[in-house]
PDB file of C-alpha atoms in Angstrom:
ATOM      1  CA  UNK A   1      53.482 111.457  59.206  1.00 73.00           C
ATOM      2  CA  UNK A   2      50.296 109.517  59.644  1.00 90.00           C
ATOM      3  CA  UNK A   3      47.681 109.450  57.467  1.00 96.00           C
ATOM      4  CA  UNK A   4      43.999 110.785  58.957  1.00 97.00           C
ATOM      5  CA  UNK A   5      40.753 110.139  56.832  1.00 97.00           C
ATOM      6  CA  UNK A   6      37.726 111.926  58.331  1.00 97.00           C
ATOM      7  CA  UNK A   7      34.032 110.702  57.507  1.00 97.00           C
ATOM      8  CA  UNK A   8      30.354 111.219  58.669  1.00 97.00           C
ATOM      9  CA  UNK A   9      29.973 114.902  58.236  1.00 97.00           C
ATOM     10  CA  UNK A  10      26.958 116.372  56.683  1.00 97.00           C
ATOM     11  CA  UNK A  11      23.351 118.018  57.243  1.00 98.00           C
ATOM     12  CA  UNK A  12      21.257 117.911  60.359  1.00 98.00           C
ATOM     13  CA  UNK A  13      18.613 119.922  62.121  1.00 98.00           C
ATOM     14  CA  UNK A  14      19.623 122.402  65.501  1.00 98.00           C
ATOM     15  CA  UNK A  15      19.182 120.013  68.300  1.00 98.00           C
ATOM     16  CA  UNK A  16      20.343 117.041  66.359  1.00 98.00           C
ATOM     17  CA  UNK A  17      23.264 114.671  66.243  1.00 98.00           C
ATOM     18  CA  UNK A  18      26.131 113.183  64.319  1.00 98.00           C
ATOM     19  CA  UNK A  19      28.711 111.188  65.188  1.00 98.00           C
ATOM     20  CA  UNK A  20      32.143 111.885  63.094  1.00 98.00           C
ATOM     21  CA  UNK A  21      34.956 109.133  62.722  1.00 98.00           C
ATOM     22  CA  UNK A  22      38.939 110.058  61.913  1.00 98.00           C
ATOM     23  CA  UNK A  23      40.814 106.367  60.915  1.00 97.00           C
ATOM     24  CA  UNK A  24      44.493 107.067  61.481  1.00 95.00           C
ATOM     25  CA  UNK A  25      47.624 104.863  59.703  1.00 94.00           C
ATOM     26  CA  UNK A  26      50.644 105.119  58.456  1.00 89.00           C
ATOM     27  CA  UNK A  27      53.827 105.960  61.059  1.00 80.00           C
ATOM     28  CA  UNK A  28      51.393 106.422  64.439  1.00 81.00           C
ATOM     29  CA  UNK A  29      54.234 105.141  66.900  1.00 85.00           C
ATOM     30  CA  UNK A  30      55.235 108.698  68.581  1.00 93.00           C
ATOM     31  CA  UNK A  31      51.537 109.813  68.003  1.00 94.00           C
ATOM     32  CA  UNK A  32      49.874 110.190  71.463  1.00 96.00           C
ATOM     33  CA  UNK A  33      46.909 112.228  71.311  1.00 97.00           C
ATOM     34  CA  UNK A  34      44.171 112.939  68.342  1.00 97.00           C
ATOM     35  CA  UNK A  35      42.451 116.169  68.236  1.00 98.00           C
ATOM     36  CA  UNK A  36      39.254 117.671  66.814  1.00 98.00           C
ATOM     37  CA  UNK A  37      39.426 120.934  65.200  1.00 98.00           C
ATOM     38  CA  UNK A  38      36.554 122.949  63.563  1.00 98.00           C
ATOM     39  CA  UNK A  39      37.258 125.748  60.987  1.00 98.00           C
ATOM     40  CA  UNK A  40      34.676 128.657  59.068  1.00 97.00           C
ATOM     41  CA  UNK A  41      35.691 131.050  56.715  1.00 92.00           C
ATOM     42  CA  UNK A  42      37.361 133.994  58.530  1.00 91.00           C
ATOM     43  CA  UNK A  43      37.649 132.575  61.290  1.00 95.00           C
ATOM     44  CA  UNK A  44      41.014 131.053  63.298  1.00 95.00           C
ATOM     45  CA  UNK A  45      40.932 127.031  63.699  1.00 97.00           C
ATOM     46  CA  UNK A  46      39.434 126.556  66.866  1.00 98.00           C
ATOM     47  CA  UNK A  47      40.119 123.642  68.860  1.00 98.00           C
ATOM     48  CA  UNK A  48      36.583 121.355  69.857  1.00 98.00           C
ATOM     49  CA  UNK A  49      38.163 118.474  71.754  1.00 98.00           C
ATOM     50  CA  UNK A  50      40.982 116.145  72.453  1.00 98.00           C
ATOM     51  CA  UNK A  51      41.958 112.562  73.421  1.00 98.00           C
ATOM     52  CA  UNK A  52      45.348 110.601  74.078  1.00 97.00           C
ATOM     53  CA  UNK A  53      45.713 107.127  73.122  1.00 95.00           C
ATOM     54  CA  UNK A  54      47.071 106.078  76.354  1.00 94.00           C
ATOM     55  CA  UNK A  55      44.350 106.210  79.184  1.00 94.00           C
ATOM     56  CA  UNK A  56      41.898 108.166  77.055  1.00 96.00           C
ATOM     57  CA  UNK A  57      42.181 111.385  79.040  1.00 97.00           C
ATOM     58  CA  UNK A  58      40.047 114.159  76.926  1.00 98.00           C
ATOM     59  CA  UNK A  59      39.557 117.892  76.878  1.00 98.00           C
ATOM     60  CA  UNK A  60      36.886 119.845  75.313  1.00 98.00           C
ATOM     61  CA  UNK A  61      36.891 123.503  73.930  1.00 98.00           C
ATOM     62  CA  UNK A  62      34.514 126.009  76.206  1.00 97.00           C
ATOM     63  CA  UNK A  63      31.783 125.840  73.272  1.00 97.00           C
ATOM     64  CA  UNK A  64      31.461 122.440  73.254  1.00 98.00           C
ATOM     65  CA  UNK A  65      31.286 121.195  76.777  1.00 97.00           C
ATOM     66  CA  UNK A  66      28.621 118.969  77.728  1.00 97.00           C
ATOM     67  CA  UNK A  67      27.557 118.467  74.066  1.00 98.00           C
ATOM     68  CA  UNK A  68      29.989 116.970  72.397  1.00 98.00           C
ATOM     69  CA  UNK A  69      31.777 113.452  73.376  1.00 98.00           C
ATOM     70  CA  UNK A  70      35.679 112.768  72.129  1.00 98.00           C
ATOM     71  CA  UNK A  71      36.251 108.351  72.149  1.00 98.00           C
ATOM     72  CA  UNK A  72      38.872 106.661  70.779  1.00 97.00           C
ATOM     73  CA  UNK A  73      39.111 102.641  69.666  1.00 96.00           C
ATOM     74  CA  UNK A  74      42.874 101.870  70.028  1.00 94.00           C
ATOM     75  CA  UNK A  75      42.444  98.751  68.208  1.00 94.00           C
ATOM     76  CA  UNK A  76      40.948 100.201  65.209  1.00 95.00           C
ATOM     77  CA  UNK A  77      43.232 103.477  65.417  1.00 95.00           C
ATOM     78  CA  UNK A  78      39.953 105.448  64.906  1.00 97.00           C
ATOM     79  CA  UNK A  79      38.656 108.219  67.224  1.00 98.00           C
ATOM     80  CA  UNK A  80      35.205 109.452  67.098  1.00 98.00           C
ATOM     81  CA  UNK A  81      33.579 112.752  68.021  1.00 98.00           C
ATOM     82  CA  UNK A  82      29.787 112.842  69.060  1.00 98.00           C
ATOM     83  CA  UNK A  83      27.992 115.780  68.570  1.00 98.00           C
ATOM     84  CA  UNK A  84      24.740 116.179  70.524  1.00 98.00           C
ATOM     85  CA  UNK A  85      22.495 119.215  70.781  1.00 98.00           C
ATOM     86  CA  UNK A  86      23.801 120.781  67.837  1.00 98.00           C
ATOM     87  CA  UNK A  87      23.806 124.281  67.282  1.00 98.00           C
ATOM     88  CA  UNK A  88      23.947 126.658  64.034  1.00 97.00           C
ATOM     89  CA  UNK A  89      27.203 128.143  65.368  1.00 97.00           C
ATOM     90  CA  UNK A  90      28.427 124.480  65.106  1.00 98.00           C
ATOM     91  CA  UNK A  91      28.647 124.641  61.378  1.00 98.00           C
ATOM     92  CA  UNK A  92      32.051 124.386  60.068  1.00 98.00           C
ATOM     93  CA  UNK A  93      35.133 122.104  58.848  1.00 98.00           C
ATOM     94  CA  UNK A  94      35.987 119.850  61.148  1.00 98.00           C
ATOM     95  CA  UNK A  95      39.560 118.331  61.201  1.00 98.00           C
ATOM     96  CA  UNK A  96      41.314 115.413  62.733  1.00 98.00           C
ATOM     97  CA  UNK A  97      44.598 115.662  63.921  1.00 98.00           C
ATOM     98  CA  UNK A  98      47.438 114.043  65.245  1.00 97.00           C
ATOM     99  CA  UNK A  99      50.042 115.535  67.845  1.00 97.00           C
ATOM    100  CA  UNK A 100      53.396 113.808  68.409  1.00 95.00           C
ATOM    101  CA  UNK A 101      55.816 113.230  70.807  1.00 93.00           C
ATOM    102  CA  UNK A 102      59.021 110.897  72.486  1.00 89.00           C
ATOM    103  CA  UNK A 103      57.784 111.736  75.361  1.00 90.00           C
ATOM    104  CA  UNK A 104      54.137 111.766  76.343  1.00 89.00           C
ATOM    105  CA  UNK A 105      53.136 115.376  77.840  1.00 91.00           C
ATOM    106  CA  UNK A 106      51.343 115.551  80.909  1.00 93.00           C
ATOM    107  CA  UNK A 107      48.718 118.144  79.037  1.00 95.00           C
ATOM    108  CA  UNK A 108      46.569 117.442  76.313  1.00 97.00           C
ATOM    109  CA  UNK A 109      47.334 119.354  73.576  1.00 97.00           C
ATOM    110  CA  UNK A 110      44.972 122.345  72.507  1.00 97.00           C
ATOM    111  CA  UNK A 111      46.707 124.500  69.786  1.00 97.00           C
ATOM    112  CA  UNK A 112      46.986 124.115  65.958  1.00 97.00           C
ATOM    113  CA  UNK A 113      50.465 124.280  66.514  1.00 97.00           C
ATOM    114  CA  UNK A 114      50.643 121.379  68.748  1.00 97.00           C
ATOM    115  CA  UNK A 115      49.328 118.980  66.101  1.00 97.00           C
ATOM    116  CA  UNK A 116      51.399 117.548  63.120  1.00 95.00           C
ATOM    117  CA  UNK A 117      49.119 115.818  61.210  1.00 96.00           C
ATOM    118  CA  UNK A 118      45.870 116.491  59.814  1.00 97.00           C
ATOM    119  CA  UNK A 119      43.329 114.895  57.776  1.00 97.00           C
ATOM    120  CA  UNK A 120      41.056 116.478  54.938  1.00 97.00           C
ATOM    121  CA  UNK A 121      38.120 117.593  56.828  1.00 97.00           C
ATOM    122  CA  UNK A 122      34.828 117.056  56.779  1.00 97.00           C
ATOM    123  CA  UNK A 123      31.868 119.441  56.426  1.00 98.00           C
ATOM    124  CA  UNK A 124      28.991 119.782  59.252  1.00 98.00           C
ATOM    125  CA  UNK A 125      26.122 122.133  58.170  1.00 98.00           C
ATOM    126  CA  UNK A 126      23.477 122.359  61.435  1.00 98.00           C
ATOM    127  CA  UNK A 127      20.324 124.506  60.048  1.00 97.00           C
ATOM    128  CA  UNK A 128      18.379 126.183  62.147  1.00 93.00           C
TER     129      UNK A 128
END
């Protein structure tokens, strides 16, 4: 398992921004693509967007796309998610995660089930 620290949620206007950071250690070597999750009470985990290591290849979730931005710094084993034009609807837990494999799939992953690691989460609250 690797270990995945999130940081940089918090409070912002609709419209606004916020950048969140996930710092990944620990056993990474079969880990080849972090995801962003988002989470509200009741609701299923839904997936916001994804990145592999290798190439930086992304995918975004339907209610994110052209909003948000998914980067990674391979150096600094850190990926970063920017949120732009936020929205009420974006408020929620949002989760790193890390999805493993020998082999590195052709598809980026997009499931819950896909990922094996996950970090704490970290709360963004957009007020309208």
């Amino acid at each position: 398992q690797v270990q995945l620290v999130e940081s940089g949620g918090g409070l912002v206007q609709a419209g606004g921004s916020l950048r969140l950071s996930c710092a990944a250690s620990g056993r990474t070597f079969s880990n080849y693509a972090m995801g962003w999750f988002r989470q509200t009470p009741g609701k299923e985990r839904e997936f916001v967007a994804a990145i592999k290591w290798s190439g930086g290849s992304t995918k975004y979730g339907d209610s994110v796309k052209g909003r948000f931005t998914v980067s990674r710094d391979n150096a600094k084993n850190s990926v970063y998610l920017q949120m732009n034009s936020l929205k009420p609807e974006d408020t929620a837990v949002y989760y790193c995660a890390a999805a493993f494999g020998f082999l590195i799939p052709v598809t980026i992953p997009v499931s819950v089930r896909e990922y094996g690691s996950w970090g704490q989460g970290t709360q963004v609250t957009v007020s309208s």
